[in-house]
CSV table of N, CA and C in Angstrom, one decimal:
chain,number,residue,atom,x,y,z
B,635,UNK,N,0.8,-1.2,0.0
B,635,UNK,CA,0.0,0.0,0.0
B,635,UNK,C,0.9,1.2,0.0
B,636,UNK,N,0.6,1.9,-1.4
B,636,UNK,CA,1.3,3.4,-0.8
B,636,UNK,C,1.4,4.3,-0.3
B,637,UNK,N,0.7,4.2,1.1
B,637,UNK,CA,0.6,5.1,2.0
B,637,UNK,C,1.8,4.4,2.9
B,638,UNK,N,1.9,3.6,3.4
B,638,UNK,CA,2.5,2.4,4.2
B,638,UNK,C,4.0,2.7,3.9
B,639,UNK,N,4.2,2.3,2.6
B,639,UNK,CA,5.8,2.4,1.4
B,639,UNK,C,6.2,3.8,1.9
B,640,UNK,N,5.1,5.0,1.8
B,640,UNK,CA,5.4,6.4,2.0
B,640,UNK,C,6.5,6.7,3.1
B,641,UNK,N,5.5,6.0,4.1
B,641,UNK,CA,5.6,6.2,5.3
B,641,UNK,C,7.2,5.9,5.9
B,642,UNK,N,7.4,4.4,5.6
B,642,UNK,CA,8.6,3.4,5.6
B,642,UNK,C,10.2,4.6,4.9
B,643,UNK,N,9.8,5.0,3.7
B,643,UNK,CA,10.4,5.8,2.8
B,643,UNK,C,10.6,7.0,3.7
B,644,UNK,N,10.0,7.9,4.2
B,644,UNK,CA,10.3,9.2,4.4
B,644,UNK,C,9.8,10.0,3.4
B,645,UNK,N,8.8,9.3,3.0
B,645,UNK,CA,8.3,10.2,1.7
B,645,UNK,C,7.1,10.6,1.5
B,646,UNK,N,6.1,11.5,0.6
B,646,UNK,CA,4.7,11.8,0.3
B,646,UNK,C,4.2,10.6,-0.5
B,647,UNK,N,3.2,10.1,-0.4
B,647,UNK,CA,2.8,9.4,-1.5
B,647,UNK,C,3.0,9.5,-3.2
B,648,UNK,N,2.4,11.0,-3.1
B,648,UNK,CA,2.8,11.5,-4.3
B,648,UNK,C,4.0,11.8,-4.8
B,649,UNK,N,5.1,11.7,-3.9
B,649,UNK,CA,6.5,11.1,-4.5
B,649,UNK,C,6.7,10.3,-5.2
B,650,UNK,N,6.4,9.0,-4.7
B,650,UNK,CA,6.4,7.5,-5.1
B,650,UNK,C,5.6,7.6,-6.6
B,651,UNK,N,4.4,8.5,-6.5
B,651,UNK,CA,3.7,8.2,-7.7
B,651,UNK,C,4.7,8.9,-8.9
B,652,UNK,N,5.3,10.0,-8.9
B,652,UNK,CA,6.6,10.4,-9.3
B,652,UNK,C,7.5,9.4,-9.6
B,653,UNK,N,8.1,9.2,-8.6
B,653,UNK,CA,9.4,7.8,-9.4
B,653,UNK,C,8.7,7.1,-10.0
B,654,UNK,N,7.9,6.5,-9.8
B,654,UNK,CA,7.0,5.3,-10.5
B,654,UNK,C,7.2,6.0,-12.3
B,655,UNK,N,6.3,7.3,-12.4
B,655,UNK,CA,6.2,7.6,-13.8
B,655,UNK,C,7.1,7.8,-14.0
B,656,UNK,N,8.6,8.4,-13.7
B,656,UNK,CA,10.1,8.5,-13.8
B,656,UNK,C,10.5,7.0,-14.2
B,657,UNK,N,9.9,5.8,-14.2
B,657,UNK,CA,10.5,4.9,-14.0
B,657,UNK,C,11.8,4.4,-12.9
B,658,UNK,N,11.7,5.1,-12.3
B,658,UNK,CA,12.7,5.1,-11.0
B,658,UNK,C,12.5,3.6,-10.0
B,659,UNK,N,11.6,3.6,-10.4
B,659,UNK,CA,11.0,2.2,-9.0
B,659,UNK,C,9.7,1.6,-10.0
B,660,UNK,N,9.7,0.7,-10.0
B,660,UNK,CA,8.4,-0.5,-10.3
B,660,UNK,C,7.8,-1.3,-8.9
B,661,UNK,N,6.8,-1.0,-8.0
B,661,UNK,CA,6.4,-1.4,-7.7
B,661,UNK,C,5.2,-2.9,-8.2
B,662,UNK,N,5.3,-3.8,-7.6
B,662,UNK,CA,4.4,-4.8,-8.3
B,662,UNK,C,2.9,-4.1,-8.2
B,663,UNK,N,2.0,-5.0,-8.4
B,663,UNK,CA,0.4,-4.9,-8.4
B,663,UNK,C,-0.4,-5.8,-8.5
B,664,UNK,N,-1.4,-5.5,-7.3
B,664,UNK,CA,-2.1,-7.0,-7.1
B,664,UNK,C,-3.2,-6.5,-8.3
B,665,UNK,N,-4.0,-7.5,-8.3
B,665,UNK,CA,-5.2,-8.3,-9.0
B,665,UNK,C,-5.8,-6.7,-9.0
B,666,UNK,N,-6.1,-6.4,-8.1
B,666,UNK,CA,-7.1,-4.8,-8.3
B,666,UNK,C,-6.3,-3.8,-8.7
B,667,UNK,N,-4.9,-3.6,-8.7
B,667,UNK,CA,-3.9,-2.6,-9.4
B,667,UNK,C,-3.6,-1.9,-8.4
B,668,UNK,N,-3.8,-2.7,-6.7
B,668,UNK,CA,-3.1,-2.0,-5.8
B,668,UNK,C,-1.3,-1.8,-5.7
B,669,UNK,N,-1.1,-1.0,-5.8
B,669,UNK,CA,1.0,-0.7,-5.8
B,669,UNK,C,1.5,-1.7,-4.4
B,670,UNK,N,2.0,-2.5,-4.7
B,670,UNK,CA,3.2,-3.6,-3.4
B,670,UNK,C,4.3,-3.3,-4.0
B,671,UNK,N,4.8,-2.4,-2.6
B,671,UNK,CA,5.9,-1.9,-2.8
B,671,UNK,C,7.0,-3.3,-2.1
B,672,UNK,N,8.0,-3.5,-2.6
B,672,UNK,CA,8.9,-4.5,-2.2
B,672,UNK,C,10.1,-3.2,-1.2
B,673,UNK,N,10.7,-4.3,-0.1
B,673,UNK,CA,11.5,-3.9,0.4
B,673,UNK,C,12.8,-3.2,-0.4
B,674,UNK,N,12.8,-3.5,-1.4
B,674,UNK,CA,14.1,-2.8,-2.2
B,674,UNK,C,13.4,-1.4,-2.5
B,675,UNK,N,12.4,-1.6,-3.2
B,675,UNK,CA,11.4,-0.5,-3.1
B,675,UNK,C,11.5,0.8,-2.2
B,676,UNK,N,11.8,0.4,-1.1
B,676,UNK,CA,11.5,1.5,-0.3
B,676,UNK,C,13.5,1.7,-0.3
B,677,UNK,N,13.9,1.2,0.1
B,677,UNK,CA,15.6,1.6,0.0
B,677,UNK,C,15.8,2.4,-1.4
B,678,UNK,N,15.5,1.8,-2.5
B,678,UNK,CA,15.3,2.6,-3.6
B,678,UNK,C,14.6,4.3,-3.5
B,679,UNK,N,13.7,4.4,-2.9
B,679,UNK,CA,13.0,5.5,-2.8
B,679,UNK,C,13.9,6.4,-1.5
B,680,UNK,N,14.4,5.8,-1.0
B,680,UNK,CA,15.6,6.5,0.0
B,680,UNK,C,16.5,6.8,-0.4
B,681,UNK,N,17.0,6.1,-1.7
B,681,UNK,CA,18.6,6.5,-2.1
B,681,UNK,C,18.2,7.6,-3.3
B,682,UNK,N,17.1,7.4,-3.8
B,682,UNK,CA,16.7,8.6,-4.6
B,682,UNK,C,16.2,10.2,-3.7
B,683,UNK,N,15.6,9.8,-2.6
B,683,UNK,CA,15.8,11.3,-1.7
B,683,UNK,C,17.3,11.8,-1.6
B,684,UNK,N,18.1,10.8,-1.3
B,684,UNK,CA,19.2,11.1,-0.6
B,684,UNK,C,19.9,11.6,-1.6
B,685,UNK,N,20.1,11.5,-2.8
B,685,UNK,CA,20.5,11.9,-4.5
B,685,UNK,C,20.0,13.5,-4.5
B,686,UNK,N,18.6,13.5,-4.6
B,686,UNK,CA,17.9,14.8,-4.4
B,686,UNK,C,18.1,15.6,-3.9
B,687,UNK,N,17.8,15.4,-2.2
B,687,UNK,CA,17.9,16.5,-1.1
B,687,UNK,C,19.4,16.6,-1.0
B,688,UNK,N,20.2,15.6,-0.7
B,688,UNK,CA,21.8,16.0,-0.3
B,688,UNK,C,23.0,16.0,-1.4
B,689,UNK,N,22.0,15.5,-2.7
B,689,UNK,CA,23.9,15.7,-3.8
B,689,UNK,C,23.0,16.6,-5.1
B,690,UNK,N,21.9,17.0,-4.8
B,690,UNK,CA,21.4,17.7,-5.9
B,690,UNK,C,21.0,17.3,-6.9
B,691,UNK,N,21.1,16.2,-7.6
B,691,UNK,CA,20.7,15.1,-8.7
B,691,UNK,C,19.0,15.4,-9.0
B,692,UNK,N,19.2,15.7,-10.5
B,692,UNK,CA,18.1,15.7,-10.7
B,692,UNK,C,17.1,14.1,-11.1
B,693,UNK,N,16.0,14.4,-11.1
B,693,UNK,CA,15.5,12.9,-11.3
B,693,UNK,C,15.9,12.4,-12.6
B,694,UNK,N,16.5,13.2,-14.0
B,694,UNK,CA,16.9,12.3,-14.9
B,694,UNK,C,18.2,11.6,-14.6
B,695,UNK,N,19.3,12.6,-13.6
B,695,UNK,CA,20.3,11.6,-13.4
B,695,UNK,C,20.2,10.7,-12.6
B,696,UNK,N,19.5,10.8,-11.7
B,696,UNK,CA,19.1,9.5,-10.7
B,696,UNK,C,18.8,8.2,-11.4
B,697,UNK,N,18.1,8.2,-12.8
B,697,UNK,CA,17.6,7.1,-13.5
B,697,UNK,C,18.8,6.8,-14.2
B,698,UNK,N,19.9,7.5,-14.5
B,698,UNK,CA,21.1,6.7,-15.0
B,698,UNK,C,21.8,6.1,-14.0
B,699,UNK,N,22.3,7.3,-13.0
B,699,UNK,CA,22.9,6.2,-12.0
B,699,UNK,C,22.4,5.2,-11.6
B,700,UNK,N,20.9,4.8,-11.3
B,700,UNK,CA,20.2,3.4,-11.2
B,700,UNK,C,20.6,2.4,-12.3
B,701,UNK,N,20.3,3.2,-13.7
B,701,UNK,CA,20.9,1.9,-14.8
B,701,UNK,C,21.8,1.6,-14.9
B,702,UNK,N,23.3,2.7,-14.3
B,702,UNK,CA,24.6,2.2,-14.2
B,702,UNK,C,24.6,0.8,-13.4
B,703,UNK,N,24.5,1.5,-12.1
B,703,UNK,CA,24.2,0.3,-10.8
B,703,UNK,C,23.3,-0.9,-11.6
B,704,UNK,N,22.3,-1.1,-12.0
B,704,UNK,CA,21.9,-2.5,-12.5
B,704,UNK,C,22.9,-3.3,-13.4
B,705,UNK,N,23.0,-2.2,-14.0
B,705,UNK,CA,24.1,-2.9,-15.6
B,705,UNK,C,25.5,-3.4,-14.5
B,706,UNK,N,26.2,-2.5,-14.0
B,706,UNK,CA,27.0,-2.8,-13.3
B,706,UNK,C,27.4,-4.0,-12.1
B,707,UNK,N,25.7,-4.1,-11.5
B,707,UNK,CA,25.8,-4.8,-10.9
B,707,UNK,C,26.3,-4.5,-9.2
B,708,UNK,N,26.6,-3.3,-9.2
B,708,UNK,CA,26.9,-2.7,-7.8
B,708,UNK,C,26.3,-1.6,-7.2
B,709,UNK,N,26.5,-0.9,-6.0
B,709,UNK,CA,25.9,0.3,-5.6
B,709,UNK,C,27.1,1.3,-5.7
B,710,UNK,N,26.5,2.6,-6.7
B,710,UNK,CA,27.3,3.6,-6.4
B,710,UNK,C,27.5,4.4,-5.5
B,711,UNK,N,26.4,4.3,-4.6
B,711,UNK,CA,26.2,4.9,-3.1
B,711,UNK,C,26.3,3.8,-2.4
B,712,UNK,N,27.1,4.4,-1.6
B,712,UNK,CA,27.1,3.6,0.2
B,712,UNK,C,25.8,3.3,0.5
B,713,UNK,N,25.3,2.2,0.9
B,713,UNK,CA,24.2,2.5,1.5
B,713,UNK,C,23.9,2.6,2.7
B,714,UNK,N,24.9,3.1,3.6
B,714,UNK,CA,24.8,3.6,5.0
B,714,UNK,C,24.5,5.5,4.9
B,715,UNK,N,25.0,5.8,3.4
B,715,UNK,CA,24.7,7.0,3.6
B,715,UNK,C,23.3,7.6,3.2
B,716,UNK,N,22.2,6.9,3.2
B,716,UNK,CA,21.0,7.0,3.5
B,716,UNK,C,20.1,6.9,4.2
């Protein structure tokens, strides 16, 4: 539920619905098209505040450094620094 994910995140709902259409995060979806947010999910939605609010990144670079990090296969952020 994305009030729940919000919550967990440190975030507005209507954030989430933001990365979502940014492609930034894919939440699954049940049978009624409710958003299940997965535990990575929400760390994801953390490391994208933390991008935003403290290194400035806009949300287009945020989606490269995510595809780096996939393709790559590692994190380019610490993830204590979130």
């Amino acid at each position: 539920m994305i009030s729940v994910a919000a919550r967990l995140a440190g975030a507005h709902p209507r954030t989430l619905r933001i990365y979502e259409s940014f492609g930034l995060i894919t939440p699954a979806r049940t049978e009624g098209n409710t958003r299940v947010y997965s535990e990575n999910d929400i760390i994801a939605v953390r490391k994208i505040r933390y991008l935003t609010r403290k290194r400035g990144v806009n949300l287009a670079g945020i989606k490269i450094i995510l595809e780096m990090e996939k393709r790559l296969g590692i994190s380019i952020i610490e993830d204590n620094n979130y």
